[in-house]
mmCIF file of C-alpha atoms and ligand atoms in Angstrom:
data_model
loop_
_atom_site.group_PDB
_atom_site.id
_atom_site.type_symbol
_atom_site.label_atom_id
_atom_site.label_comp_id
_atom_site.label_asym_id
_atom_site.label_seq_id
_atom_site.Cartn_x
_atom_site.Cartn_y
_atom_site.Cartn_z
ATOM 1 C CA UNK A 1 37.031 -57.349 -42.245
ATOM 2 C CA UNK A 2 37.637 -58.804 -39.085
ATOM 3 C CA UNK A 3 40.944 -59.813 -37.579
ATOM 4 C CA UNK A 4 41.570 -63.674 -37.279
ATOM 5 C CA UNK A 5 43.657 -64.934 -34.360
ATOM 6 C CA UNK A 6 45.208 -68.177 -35.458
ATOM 7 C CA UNK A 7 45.072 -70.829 -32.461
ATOM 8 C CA UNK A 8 48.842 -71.697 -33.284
ATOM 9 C CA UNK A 9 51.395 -69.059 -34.519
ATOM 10 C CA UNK A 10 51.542 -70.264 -38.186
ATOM 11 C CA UNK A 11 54.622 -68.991 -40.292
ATOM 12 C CA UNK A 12 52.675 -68.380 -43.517
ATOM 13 C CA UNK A 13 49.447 -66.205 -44.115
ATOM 14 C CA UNK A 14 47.295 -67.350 -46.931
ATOM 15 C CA UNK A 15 46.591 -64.403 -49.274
ATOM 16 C CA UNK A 16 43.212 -63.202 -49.100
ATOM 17 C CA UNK A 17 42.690 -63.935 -52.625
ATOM 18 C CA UNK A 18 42.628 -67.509 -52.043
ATOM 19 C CA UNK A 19 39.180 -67.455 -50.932
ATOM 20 C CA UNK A 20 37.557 -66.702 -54.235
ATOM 21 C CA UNK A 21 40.011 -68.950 -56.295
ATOM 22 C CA UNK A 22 38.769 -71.522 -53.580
ATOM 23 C CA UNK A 23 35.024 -70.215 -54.138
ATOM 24 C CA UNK A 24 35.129 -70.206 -57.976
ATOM 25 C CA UNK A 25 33.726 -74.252 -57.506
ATOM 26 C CA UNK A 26 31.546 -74.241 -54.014
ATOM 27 C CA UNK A 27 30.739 -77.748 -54.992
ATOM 28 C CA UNK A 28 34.357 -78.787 -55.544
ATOM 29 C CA UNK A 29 35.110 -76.903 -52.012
ATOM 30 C CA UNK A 30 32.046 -78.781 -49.962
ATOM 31 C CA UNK A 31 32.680 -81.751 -51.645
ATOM 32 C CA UNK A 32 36.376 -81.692 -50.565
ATOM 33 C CA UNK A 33 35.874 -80.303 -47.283
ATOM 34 C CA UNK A 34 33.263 -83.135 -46.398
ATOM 35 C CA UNK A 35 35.993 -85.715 -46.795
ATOM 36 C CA UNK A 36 38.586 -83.932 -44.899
ATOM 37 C CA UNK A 37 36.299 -83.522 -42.465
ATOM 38 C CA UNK A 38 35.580 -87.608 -42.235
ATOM 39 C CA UNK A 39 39.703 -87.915 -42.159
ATOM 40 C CA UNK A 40 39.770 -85.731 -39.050
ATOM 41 C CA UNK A 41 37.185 -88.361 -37.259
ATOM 42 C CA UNK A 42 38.704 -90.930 -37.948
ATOM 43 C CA UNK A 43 42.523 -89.316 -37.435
ATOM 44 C CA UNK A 44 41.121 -88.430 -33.834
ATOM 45 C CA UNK A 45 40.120 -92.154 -33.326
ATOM 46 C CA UNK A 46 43.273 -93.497 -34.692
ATOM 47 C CA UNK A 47 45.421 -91.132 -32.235
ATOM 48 C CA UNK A 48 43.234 -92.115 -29.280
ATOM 49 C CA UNK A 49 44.570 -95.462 -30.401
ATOM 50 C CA UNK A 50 48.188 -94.541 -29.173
ATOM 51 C CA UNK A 51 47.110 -92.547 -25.597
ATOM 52 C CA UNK A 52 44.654 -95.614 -24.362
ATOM 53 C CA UNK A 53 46.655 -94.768 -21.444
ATOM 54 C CA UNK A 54 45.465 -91.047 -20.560
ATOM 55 C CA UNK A 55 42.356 -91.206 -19.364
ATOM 56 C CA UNK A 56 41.061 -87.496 -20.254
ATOM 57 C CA UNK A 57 43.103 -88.122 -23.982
ATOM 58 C CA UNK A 58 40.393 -90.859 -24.772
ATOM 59 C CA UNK A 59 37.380 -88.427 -23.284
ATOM 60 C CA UNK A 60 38.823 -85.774 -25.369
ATOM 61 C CA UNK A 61 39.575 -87.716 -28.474
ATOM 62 C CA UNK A 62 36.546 -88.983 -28.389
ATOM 63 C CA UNK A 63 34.329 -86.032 -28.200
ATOM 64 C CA UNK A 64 36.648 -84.273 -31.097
ATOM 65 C CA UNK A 65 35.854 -87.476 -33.117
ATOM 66 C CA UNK A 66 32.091 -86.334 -32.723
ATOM 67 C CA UNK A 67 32.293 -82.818 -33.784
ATOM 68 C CA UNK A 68 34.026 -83.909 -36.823
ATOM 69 C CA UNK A 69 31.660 -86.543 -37.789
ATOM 70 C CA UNK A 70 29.052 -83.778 -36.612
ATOM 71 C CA UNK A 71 30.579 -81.206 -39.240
ATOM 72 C CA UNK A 72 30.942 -84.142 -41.802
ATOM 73 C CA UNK A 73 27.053 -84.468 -41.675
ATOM 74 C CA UNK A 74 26.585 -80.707 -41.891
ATOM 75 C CA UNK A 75 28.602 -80.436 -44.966
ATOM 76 C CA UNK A 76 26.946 -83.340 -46.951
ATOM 77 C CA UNK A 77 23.535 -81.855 -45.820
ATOM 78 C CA UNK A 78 24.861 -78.209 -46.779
ATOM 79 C CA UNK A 79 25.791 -79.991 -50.406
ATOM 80 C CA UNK A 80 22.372 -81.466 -50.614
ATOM 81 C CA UNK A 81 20.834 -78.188 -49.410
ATOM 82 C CA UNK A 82 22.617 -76.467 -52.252
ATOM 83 C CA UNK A 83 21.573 -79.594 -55.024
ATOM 84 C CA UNK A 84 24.972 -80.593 -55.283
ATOM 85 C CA UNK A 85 26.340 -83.974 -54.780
ATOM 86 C CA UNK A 86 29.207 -85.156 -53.078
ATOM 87 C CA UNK A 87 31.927 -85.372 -55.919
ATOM 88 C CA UNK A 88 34.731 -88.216 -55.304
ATOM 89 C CA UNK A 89 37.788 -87.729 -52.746
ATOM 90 C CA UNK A 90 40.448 -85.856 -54.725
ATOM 91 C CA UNK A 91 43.158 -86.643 -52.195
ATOM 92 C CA UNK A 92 44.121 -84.143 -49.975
ATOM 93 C CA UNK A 93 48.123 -83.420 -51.445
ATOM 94 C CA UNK A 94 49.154 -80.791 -48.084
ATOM 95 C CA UNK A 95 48.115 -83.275 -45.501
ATOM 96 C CA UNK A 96 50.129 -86.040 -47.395
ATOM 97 C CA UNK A 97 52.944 -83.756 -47.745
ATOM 98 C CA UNK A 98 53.286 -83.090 -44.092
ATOM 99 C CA UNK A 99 52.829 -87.086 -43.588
ATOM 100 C CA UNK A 100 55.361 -87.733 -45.876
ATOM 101 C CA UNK A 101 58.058 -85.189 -43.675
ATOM 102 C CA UNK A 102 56.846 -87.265 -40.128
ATOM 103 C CA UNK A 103 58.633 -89.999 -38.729
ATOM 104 C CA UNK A 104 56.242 -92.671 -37.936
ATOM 105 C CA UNK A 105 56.467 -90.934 -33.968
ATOM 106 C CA UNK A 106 53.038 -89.998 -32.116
ATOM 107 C CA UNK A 107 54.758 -86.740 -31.348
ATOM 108 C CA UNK A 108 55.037 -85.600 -34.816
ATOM 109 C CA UNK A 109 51.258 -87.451 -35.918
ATOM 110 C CA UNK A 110 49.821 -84.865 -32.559
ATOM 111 C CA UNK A 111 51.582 -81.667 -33.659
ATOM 112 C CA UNK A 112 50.218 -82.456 -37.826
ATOM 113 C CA UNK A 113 47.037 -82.838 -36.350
ATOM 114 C CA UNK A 114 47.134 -79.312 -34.463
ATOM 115 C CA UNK A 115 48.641 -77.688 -37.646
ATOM 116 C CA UNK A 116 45.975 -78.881 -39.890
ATOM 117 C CA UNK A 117 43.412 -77.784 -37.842
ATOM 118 C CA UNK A 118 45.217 -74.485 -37.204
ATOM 119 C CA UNK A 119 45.600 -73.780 -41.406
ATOM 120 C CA UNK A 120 42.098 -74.911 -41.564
ATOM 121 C CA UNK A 121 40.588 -72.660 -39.357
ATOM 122 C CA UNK A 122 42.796 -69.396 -40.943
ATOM 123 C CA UNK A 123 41.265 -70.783 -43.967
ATOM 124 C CA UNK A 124 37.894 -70.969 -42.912
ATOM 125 C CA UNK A 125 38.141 -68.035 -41.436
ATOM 126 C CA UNK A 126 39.017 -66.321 -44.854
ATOM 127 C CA UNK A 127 36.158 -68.197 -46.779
ATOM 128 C CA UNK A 128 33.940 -66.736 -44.189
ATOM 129 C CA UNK A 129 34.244 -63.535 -45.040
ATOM 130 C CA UNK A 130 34.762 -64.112 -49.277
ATOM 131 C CA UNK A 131 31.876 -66.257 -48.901
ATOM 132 C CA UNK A 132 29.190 -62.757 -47.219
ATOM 133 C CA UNK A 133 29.591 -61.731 -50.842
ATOM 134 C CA UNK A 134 29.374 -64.656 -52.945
ATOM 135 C CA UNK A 135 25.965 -65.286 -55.064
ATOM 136 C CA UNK A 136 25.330 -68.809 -54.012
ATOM 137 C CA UNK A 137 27.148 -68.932 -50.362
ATOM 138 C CA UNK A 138 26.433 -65.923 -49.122
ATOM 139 C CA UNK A 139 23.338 -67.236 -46.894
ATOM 140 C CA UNK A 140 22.933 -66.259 -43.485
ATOM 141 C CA UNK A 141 23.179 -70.417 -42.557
ATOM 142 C CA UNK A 142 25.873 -71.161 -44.229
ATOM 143 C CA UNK A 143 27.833 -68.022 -43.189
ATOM 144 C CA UNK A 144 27.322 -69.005 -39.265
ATOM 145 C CA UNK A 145 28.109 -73.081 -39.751
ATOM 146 C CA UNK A 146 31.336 -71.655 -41.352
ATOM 147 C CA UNK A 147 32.126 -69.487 -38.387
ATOM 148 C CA UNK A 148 31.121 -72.066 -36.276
ATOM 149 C CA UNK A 149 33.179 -74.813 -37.572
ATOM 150 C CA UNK A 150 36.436 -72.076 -37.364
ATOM 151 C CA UNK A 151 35.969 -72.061 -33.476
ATOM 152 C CA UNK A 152 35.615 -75.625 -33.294
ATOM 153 C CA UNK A 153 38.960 -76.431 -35.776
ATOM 154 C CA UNK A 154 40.311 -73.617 -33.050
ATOM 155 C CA UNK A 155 39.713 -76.102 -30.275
ATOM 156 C CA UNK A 156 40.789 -79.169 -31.863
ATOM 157 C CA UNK A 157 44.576 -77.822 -32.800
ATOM 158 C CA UNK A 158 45.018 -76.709 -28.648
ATOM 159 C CA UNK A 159 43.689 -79.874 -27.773
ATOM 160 C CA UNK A 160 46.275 -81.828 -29.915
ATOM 161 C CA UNK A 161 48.839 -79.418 -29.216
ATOM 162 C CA UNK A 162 47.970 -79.829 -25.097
ATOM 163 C CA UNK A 163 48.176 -83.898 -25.605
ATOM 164 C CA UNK A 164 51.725 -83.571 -27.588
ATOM 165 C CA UNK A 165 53.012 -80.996 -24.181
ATOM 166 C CA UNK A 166 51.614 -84.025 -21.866
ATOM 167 C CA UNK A 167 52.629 -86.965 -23.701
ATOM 168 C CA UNK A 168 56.276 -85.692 -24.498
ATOM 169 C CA UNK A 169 57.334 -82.370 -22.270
ATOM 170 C CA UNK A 170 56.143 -79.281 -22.609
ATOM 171 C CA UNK A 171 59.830 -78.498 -24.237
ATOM 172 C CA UNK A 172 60.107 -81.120 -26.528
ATOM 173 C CA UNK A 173 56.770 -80.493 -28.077
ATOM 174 C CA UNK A 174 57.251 -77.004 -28.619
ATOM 175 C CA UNK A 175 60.613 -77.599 -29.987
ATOM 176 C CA UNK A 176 59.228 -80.016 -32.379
ATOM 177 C CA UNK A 177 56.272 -77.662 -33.303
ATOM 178 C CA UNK A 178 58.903 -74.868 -34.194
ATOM 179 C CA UNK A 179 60.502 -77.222 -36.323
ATOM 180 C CA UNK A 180 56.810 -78.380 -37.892
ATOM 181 C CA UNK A 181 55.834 -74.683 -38.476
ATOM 182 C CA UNK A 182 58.342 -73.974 -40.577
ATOM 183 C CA UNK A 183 57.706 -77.428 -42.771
ATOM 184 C CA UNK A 184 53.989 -76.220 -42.666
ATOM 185 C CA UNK A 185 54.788 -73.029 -44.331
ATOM 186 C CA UNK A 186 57.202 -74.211 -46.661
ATOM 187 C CA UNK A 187 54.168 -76.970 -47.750
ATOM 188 C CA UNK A 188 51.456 -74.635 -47.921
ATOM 189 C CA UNK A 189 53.469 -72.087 -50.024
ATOM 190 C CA UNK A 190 54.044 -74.771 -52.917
ATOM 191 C CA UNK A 191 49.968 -76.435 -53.283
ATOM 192 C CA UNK A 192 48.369 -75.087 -55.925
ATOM 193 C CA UNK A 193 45.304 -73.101 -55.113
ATOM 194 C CA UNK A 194 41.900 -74.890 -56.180
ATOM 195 C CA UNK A 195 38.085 -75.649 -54.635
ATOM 196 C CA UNK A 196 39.340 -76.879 -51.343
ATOM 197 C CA UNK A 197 39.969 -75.706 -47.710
ATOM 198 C CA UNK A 198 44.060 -76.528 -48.417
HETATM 199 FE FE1 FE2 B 1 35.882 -80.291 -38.364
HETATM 200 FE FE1 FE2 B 2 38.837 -80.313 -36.365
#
């Protein structure tokens, strides 16, 4: 097994057997990551909403916007590849959580943003390599969209993180983040584990 690098320093590592619990309904998991990955477009367009006034923010915003809606196309067309359909949005309970700890602040909707992507790229990461030895998943195609959505989900939490430093102060931001990593892992810790990313 490789090592994984987390693009923030999250305070909680998901156990590695999390990956087949998450496995044991690939359907479930595609079906659940396709609509998380249609939240992050539209999350990036939303927060572009509030930094109209940064120039490079709405360039940036904009591009992650695409790559999400790029990997929400993948995913339905890796469901349909597999002769599964795309099963109804469960809700996704951790990202409400951490919504539900924010204050209504930009600061605090940037740094959620980075943390989701961070604990979804750890998790990726980990279904990557459950997934090399699982009888449906373990395709060569699938295996390397996986890895490549990991780097991208690595981008996207630096690139909030680096418009939360700009927006409020290097200081504050990181301060703030401290504070948010330790809400992260306290959330994380208490969802139960089923067929999706988190
Ligand atoms: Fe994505
Ligand atoms: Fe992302």
């Amino acid at each position: 097994m490789t090592t994984f690098m987390p693009p923030l320093a999250l305070r909680t590592q998901t156990p590695v057997a999390w990956a087949e619990a998450a496995l044991a309904d690939p359907e479930a998991l595609l079906s659940d990551h396709a609509h998380c990955e249609k939240k992050a477009a539209l999350t990036a367009l939303n927060l572009a909403r509030h930094l109209g006034d940064m120039a490079h923010a709405s360039g940036l915003l904009a591009k992650l916007a695409d790559e999400e809606l790029d990997h929400y196309r993948r995913v339905l067309e890796g469901l349909q590849g597999f002769g599964w359909t795309l099963l109804p949005d469960r809700g996704n309970h951790y990202a409400q959580a951490l919504h539900r700890l924010a204050s209504k602040g930009l600061l605090d909707q940037l740094l959620i943003a980075a943390i989701i992507e961070a604990r979804s790229c750890e998790r990726l990461w980990l279904l990557e390599q459950a997934a090399q030895v699982h009888p449906t998943l373990g395709c060569a195609p699938w295996l390397a969209f996986l890895l490549e959505l990991e780097h991208c989900e690595a981008g996207h939490a630096q690139i909030y993180r680096r418009l939360a430093e700009e927006r409020h102060g290097r200081e504050v931001a990181q301060q703030r983040l401290d504070w948010w990593l330790d809400r992260e892992a306290e959330t994380i810790r208490d969802q139960p584990w089923k067929s999706a990313v988190h």
